Coordinates of C-alpha atoms and ligand atoms in Angstrom, one line a residue:
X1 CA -54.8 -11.1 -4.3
X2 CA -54.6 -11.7 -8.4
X3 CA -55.2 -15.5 -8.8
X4 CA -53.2 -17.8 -10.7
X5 CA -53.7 -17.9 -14.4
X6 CA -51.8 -20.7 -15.4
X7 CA -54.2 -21.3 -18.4
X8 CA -53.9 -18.2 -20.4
X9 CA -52.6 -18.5 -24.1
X10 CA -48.7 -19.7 -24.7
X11 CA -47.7 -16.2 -25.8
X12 CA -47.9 -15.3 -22.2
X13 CA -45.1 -15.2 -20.4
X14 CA -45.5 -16.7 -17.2
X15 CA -43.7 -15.2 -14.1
X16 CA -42.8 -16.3 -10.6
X17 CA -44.9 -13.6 -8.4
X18 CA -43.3 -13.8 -4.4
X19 CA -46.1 -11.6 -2.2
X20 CA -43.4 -11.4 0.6
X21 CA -44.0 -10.0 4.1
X22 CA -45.4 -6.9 5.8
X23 CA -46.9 -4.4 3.1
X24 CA -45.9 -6.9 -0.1
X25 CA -48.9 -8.6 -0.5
X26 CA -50.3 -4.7 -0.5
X27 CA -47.7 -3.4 -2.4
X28 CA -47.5 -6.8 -5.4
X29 CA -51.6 -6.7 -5.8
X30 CA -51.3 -3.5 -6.7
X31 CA -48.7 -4.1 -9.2
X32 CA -50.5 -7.4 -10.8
X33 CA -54.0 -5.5 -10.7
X34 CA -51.8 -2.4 -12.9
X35 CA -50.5 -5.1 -15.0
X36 CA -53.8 -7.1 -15.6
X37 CA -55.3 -3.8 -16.4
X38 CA -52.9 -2.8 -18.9
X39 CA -53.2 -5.8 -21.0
X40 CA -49.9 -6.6 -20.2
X41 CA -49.5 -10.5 -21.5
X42 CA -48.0 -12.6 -18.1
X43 CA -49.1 -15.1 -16.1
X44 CA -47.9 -15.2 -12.4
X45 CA -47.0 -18.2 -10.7
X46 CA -47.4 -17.5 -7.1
X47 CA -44.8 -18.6 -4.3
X48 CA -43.7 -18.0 -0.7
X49 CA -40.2 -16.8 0.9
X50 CA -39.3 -14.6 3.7
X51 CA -41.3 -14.8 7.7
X52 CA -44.0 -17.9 6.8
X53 CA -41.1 -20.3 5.5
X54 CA -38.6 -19.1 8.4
X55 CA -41.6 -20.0 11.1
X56 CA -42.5 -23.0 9.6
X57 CA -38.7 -24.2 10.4
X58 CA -37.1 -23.8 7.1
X59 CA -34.0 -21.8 7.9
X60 CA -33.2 -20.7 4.4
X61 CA -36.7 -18.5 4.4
X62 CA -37.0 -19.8 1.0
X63 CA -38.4 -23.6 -0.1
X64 CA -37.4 -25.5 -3.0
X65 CA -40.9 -25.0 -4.2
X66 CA -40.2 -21.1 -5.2
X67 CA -36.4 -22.2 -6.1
X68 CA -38.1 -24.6 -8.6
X69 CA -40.4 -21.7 -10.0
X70 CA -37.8 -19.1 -10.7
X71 CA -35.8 -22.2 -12.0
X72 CA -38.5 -22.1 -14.9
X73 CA -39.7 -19.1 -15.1
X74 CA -36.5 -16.9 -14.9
X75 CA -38.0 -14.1 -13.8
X76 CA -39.7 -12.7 -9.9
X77 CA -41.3 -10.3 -9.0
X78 CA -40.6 -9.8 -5.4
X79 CA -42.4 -8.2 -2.3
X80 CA -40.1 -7.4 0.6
X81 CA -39.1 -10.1 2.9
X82 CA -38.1 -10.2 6.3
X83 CA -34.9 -10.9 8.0
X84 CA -34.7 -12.6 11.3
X85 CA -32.2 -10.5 13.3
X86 CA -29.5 -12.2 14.9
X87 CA -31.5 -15.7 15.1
X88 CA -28.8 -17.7 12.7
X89 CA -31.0 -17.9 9.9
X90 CA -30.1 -16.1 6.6
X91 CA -31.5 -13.5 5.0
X92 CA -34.2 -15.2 2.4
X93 CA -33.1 -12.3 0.0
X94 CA -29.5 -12.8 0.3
X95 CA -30.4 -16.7 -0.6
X96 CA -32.4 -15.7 -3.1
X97 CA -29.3 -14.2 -4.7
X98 CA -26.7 -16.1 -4.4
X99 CA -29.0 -19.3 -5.5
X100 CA -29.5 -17.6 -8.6
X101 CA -26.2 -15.5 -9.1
X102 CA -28.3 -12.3 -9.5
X103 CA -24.4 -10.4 -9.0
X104 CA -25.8 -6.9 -10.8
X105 CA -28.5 -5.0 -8.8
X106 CA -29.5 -2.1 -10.0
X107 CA -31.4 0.7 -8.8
X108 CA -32.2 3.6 -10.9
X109 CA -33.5 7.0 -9.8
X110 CA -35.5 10.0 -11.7
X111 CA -37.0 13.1 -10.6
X112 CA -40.6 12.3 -10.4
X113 CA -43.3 14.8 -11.7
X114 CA -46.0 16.0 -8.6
X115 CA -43.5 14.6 -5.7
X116 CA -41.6 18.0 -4.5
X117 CA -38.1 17.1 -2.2
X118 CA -34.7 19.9 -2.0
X119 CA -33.7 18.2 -5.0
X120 CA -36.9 18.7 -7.6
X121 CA -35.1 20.6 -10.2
X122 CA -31.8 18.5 -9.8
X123 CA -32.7 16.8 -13.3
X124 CA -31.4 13.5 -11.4
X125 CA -31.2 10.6 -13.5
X126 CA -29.3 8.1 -12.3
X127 CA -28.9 4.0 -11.8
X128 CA -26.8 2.8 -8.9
X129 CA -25.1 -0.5 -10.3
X130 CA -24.2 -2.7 -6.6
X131 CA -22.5 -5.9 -7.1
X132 CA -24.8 -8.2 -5.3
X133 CA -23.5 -11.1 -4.3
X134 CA -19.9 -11.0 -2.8
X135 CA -18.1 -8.2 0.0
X136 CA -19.2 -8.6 3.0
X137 CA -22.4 -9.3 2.3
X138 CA -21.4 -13.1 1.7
X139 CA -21.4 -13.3 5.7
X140 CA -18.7 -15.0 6.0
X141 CA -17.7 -14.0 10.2
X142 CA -16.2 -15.5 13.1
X143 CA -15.7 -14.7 17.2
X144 CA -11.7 -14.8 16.9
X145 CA -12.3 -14.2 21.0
X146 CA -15.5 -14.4 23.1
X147 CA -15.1 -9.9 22.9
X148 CA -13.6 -9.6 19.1
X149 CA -15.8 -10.3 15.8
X150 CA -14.4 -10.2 12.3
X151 CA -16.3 -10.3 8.8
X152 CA -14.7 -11.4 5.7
X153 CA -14.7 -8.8 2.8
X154 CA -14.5 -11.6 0.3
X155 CA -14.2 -9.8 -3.4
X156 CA -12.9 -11.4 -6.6
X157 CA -11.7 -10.2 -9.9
X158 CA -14.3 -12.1 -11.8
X159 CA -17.1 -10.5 -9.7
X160 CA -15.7 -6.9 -10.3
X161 CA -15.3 -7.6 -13.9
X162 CA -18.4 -8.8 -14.4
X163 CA -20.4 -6.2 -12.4
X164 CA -18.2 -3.5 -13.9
X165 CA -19.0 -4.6 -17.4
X166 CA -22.6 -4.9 -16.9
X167 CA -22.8 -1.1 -15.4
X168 CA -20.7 0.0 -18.5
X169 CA -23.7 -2.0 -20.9
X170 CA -26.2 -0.3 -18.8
X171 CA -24.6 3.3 -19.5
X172 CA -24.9 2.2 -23.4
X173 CA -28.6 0.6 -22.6
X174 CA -29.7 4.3 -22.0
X175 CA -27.7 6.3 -24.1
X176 CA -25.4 7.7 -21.0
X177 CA -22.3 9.2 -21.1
X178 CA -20.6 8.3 -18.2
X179 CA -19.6 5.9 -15.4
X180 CA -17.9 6.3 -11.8
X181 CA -16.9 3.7 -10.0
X182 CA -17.1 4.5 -6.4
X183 CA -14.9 2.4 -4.0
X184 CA -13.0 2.8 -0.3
X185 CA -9.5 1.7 -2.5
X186 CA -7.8 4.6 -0.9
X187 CA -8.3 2.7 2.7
X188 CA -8.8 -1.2 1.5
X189 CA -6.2 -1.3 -1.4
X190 CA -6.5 -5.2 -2.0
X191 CA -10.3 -5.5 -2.1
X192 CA -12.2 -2.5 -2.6
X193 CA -8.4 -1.5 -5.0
X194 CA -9.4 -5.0 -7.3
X195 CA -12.8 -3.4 -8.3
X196 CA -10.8 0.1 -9.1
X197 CA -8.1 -1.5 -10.4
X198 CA -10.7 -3.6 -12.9
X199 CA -12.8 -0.9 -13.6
X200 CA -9.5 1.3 -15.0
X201 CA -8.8 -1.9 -17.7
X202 CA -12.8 -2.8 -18.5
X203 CA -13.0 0.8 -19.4
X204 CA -10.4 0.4 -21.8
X205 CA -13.1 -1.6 -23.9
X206 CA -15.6 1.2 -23.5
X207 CA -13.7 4.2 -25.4
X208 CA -17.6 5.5 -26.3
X209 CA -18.2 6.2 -22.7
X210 CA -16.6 8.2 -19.8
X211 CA -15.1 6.5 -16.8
X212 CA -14.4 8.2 -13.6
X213 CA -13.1 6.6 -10.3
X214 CA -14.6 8.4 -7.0
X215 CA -14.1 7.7 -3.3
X216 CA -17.1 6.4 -2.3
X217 CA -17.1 9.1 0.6
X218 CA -16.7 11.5 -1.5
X219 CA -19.7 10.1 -4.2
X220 CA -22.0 10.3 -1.2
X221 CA -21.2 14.1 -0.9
X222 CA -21.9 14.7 -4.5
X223 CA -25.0 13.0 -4.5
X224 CA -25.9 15.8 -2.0
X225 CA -24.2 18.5 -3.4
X226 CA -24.1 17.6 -7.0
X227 CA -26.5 14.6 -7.8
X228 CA -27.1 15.8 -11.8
X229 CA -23.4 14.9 -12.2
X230 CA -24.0 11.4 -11.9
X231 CA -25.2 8.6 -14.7
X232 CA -23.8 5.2 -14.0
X233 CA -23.0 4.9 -10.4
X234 CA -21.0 0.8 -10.4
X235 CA -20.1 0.0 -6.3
X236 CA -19.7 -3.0 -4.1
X237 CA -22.0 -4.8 -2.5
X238 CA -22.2 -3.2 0.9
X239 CA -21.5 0.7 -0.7
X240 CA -24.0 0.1 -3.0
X241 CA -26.3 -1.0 -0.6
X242 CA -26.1 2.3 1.2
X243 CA -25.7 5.2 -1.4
X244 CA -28.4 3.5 -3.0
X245 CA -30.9 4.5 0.0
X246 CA -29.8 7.4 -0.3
X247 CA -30.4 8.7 -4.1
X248 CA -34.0 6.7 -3.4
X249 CA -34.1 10.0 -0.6
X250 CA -33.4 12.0 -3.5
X251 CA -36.1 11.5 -5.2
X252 CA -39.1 11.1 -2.8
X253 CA -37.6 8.3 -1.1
X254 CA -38.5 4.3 0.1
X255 CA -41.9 4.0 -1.4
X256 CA -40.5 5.2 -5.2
X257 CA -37.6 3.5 -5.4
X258 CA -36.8 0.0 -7.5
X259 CA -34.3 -2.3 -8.4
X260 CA -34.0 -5.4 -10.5
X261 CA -31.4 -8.7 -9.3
X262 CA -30.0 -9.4 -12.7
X263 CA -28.1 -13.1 -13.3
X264 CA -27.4 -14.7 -15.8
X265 CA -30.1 -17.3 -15.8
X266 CA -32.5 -15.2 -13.6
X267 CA -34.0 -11.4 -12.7
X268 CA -35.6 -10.7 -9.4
X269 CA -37.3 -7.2 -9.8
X270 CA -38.5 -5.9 -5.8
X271 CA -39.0 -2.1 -4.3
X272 CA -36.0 -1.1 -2.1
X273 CA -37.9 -0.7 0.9
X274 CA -38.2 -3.2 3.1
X275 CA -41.6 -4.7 4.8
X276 CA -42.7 -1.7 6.7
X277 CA -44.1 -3.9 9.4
X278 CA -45.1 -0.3 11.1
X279 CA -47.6 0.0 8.2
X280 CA -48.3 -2.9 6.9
X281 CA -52.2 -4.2 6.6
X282 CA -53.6 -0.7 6.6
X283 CA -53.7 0.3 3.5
X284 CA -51.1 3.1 3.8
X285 CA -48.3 1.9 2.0
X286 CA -47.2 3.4 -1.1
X287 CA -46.8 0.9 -4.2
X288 CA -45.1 3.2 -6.3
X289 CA -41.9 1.5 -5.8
X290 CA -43.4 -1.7 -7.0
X291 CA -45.0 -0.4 -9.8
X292 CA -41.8 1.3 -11.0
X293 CA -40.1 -2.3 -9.8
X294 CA -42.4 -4.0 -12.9
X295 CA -41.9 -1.2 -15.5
X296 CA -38.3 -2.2 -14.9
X297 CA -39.4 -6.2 -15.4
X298 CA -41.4 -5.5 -18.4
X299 CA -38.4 -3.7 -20.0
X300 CA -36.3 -6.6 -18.8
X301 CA -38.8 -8.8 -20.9
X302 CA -38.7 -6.3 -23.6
X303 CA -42.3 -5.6 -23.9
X304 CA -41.1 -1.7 -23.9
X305 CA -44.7 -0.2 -25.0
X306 CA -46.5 -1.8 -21.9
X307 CA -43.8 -0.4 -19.9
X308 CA -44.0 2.9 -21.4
X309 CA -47.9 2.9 -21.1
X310 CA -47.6 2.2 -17.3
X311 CA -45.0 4.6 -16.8
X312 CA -47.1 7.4 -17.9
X313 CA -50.1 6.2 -16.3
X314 CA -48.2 6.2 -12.9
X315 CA -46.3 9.8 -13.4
X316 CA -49.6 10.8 -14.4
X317 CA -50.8 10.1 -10.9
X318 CA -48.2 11.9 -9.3
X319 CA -48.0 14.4 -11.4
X320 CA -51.6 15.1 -10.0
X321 CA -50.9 15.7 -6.3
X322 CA -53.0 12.7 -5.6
X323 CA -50.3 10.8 -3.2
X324 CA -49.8 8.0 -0.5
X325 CA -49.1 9.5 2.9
X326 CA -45.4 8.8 3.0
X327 CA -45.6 12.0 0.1
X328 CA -49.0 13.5 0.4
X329 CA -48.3 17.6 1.5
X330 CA -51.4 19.3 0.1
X331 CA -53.7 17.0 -0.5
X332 CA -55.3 14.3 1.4
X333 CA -53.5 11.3 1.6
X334 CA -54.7 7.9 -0.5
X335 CA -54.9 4.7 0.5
X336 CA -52.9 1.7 -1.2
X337 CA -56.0 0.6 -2.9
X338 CA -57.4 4.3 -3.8
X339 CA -53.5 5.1 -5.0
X340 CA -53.7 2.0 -7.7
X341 CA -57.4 2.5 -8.9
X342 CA -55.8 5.8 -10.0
X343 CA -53.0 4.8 -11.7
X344 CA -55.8 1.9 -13.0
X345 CA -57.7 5.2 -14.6
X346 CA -54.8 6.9 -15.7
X347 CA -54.0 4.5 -18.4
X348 CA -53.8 5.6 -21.8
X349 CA -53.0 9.2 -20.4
X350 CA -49.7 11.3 -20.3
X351 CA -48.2 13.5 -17.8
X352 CA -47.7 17.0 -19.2
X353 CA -44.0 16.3 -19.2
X354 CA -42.7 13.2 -20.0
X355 CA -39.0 12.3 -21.7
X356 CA -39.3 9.4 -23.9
X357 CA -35.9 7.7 -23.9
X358 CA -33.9 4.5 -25.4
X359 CA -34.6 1.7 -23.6
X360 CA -32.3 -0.8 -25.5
X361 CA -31.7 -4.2 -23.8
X362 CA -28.6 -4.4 -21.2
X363 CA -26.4 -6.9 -23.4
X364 CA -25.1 -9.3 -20.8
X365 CA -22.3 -11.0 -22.0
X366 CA -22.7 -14.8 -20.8
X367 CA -19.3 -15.8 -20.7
X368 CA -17.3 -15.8 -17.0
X369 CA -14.2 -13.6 -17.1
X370 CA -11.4 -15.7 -17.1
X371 CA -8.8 -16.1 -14.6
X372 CA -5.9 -13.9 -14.4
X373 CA -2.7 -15.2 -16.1
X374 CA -1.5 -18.8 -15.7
X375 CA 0.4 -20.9 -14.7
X376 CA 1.3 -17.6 -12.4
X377 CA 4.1 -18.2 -9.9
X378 CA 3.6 -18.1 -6.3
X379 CA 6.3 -16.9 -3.3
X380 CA 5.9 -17.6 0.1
X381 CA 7.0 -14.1 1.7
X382 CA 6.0 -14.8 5.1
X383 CA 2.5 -15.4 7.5
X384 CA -0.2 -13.9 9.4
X385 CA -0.6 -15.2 12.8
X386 CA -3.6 -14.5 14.9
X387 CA -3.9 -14.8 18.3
X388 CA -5.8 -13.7 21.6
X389 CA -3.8 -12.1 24.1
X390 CA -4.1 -9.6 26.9
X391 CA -0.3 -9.4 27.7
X392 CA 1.7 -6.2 26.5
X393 CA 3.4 -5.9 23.0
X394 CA 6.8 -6.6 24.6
X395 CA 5.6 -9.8 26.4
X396 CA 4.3 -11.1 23.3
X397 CA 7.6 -9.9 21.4
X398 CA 9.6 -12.1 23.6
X399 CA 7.6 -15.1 23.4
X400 CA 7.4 -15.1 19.8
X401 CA 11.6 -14.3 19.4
X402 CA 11.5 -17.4 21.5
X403 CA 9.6 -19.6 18.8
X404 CA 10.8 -18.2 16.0
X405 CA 14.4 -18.7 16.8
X406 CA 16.0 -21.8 14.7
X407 CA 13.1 -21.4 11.8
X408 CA 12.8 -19.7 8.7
X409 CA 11.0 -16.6 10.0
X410 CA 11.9 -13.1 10.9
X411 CA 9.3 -11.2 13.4
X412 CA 7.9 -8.1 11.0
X413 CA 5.3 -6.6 12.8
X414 CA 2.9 -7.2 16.0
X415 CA -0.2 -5.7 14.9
X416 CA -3.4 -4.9 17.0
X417 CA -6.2 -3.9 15.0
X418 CA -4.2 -3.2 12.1
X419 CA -1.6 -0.9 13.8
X420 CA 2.2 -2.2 15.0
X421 CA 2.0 -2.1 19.0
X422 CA 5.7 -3.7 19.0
X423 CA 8.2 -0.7 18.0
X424 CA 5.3 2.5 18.1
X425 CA 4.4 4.4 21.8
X426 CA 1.0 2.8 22.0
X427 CA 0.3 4.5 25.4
X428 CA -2.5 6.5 24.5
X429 CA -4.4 3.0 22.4
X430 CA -6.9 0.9 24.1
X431 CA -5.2 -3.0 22.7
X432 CA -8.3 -5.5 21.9
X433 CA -7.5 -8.9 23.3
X434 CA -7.1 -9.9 19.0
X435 CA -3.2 -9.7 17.8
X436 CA -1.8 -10.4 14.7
X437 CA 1.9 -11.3 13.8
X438 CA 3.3 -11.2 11.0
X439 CA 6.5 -13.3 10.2
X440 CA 8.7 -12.7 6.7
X441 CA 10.5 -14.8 5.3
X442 CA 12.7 -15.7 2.1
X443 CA 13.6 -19.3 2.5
X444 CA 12.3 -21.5 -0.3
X445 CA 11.5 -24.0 2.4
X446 CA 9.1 -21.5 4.6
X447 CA 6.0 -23.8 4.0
X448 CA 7.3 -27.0 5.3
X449 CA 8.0 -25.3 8.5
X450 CA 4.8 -23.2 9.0
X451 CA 3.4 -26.8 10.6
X452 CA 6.3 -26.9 13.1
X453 CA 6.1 -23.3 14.2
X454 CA 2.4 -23.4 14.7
X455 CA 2.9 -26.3 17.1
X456 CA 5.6 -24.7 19.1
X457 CA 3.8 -21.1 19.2
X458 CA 0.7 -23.0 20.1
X459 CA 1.7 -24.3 23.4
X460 CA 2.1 -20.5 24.7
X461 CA -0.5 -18.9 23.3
X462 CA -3.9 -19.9 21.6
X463 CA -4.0 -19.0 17.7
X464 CA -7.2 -18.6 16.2
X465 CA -6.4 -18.4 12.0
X466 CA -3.2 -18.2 9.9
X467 CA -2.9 -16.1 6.5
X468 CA -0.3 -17.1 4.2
X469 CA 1.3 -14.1 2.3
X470 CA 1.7 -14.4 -0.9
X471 CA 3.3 -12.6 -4.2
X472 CA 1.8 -13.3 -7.2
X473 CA 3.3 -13.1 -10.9
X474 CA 0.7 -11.2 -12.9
X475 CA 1.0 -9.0 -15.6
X476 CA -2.4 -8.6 -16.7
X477 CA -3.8 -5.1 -15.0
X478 CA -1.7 -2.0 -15.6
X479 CA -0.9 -1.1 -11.7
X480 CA 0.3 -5.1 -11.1
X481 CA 2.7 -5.5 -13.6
X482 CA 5.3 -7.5 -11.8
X483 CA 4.9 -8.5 -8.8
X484 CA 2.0 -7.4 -6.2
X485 CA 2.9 -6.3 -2.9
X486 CA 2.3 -8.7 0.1
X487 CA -0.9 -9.2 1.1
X488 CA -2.6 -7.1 3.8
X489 CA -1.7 -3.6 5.5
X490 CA -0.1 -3.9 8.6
Ligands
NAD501 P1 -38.5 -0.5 5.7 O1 -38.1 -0.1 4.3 O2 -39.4 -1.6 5.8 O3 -39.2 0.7 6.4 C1 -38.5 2.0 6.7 C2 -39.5 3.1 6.8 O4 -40.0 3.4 5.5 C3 -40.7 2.8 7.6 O5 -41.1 3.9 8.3 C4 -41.8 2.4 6.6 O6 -43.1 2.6 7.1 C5 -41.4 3.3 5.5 N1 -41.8 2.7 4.2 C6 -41.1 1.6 3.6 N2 -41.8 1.3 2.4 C7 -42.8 2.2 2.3 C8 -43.8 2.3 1.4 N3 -43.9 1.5 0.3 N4 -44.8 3.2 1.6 C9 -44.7 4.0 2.6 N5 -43.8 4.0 3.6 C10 -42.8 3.0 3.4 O7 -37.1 -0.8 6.5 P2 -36.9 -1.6 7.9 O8 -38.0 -1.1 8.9 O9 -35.5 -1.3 8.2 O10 -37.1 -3.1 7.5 C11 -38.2 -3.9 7.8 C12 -38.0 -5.3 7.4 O11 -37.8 -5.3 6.0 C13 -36.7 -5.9 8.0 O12 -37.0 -7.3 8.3 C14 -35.7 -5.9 6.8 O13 -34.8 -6.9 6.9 C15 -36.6 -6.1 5.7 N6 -36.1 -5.5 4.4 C16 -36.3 -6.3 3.3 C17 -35.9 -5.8 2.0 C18 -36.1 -6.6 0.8 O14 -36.9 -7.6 0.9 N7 -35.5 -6.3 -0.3 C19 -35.2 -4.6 2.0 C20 -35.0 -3.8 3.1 C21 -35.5 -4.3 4.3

């Protein structure tokens, strides 16, 4: 491993360097030893997250010490880490995010020279824009019964707008024409519709660039059948997460692709892959993606020339045949180590072809988007009541008539897994033992009675949560003039 060179000059940069788990100590040296050899003017601060921290009992997977580094430094660069499954403990690379508000990932995609896939002469050239830090990815899930889990898809306006506005900078960045926005809004109108809804007034601001809205479904088939038609790609967190895997398949994929964590105040740059634990230690992993990960960093940190000089150094390797074994058809396969001392001899050289492009800074615009308009006014229209039950609709229709009698509520709908069981045939449905009620109302004093209806409902049957539905005044985005509709599908 690189040492620490904390006493270089002051015109060097220093960085926080995380080794991670499996193949990242592999896969980083390989990058730092690319780095040293081009010159490049950093010094790397070296820190731990992921597997060691979780063992030695911190459940975060990531100690103050490395929080601390990137604190100063402002910038990682990351091997992968580990995630404990189903243990309690976090992800350290979800922790990592959120502590530093990294909410744009990006994760661009090229044809590379010398590495042959079904999609070689696609001319793909693409960045997939994932919102990082909200969706379901904030974890945020329950056991409403001992048989029934539910996740919260937790997305705000300020998190679309602000993901949606850097994809749209990144499209300018490098001289693209176009973004889509790819979201599920056709199925999940409230939260997957606020990043669509969003997108359609950002791009208002962008009149110099194209904006297209695709079902995310649909983007994944186009990727397949049509990937060239793609330049900015801006989805949620858990969308993004996948079509992202699958454009780095595109292009050779795990061991080529990148991505960079970008925050305000920080940038995590990383591979996509993961730790490889089925490789790691044997010198088989390919640090391509890691390399490319630090091109991406040195662009961040605007030293564009270095960048540019490792870039061709690297395609210059591929170009040549000479290839890890996740790649390697022809030739024999190279090692990690036999891989980097190429690219290490390749420097100063160009690949045969190689488009020189505009690599102008992203602008990120450091402000927070402001909240929609206020004061906005708020209606009561009715509630969501959850509760476990295993009797039949028409059992649970009766005791909620029962308790709903003398208050301000009329019974709407009793929904099982988002369908109404109360009025439809539901012969041929297999009920989960999770119901939901919902109760209308339009009695100025519905609140003050939501306490005593609880109570009485309570004694029959055991409630797990309560949503209040609520119409909202708003008048800033084109499709909500007025008022929204009420929360929630049935
Ligand atoms: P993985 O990416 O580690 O491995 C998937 C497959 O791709 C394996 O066959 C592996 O050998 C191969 N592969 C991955 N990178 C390669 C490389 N550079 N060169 C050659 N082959 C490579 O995915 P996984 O097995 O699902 O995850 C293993 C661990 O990594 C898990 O604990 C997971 O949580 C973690 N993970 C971390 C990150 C991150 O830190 N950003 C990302 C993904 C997964």
């Amino acid at each position: 491993m690189t040492q620490i060179h904390d006493n270089e000059e002051m015109t060097h940069q220093k960085i926080t360097v995380i080794p991670g788990d499996g193949i990242g100590p592999e896969v980083v040296n390989a990058a730092l030893q690319v780095l040293e050899a081009a010159n490049v003017p950093l010094t790397y601060e070296f820190c731990e997250a992921g597997a060691s921290v979780f063992l030695k009992g911190d459940p975060t997977g990531v100690p103050q010490a490395t929080v601390d580094s990137i604190r100063q430094t402002r910038i990682a660069l990351k091997g992968p880490l580990e995630t404990p499954v189903g243990y309690g403990e976090k992800s350290a690379n979800v922790t990592l995010r959120k502590q530093f508000e990294t909410f744009a990932n990006t994760r661009p995609v090229t044809n590379l020279p010398g590495i042959i896939t079904p999609f070689s002469d696609r001319n793909i050239d693409l960045v997939v824009v994932r919102e990082n830090v909200e969706d379901l990815y904030a974890g945020i899930e329950y056991m409403e019964t001992p048989d029934v889990a539910q996740g919260l898809k937790l997305m705000s306006r300020q998190g679309c707008e602000k993901i949606i506005r850097f994809a749209f900078e990144t499209a300018r960045a490098l001289n693209k024409k176009s973004v889509h926005c790819a979201t599920k809004a056709n199925i999940m109108k409230l939260t997957e519709g606020l990043m669509k809804r969003t997108f359609e007034s950002v791009n208002d601001e962008y009149p110099d660039i194209e904006g297209h809205h695709i079902i995310i479904d649909n983007c994944a088939h186009q990727l397949v059948i049509r990937p060239e038609l793609f330049d900015i790609i801006v989805t949620s967190n858990m969308n993004g997460d996948i079509l992202s895997d699958l454009t780095s398949g595109l292009v050779g994929g795990l061991g080529v692709a990148a991505s960079s964590n970008i925050g305000y105040n920080a940038a995590i740059f990383e591979a996509v892959h993961g730790s490889a634990p089925d490789i790691a230690g044997k010198n088989l992993a390919n640090p391509t993606a890691l390399i490319s990960a630090s091109i991406i960093m040195l662009r961040h940190l605007e030293l564009f020339n270095e960048a540019t000089s490792i870039e061709k150094a690297l395609y210059t390797t591929l170009e040549s045949g000479q290839l890890t074994g996740d790649l390697a058809k022809s030739n024999p396969a190279l090692g990690t180590k036999e891989f980097t001392n190429q690219v290490i001899g390749n420097l100063g050289k160009s690949p045969t072809q190689y488009t020189s492009r505009p690599y102008a800074p992203v602008q990120i615009k450091k402000t927070l988007p402001k909240y929609s308009n206020t004061p906005h006014k708020r209606i009561l229209a009715g509630i969501d009541v959850y509760f476990q039950s295993q009797a039949q609709a028409k059992e649970i229709e009766k005791i909620v008539q029962s308790t709903i009698v003398s208050g301000p509520f009329t019974l709407d709908c009793i929904a099982n897994r988002g369908s109404c069981v109360h009025i439809n045939d539901t012969s041929d449905t297999h009920p989960i033992d999770l119901y939901r009620i919902r109760l209308l109302t339009n009695d100025p004093d519905a609140e003050t009675q939501i306490a005593s209806f609880l109570q009485a409902f309570g004694k029959i049957i055991h409630w797990t949560h309560l949503e209040k539905l609520h119409q909202f005044e708003s008048s800033k985005f084109k499709s909500e003039k007025g008022f929204t509709s009420i929360a929630g599908n049935h």
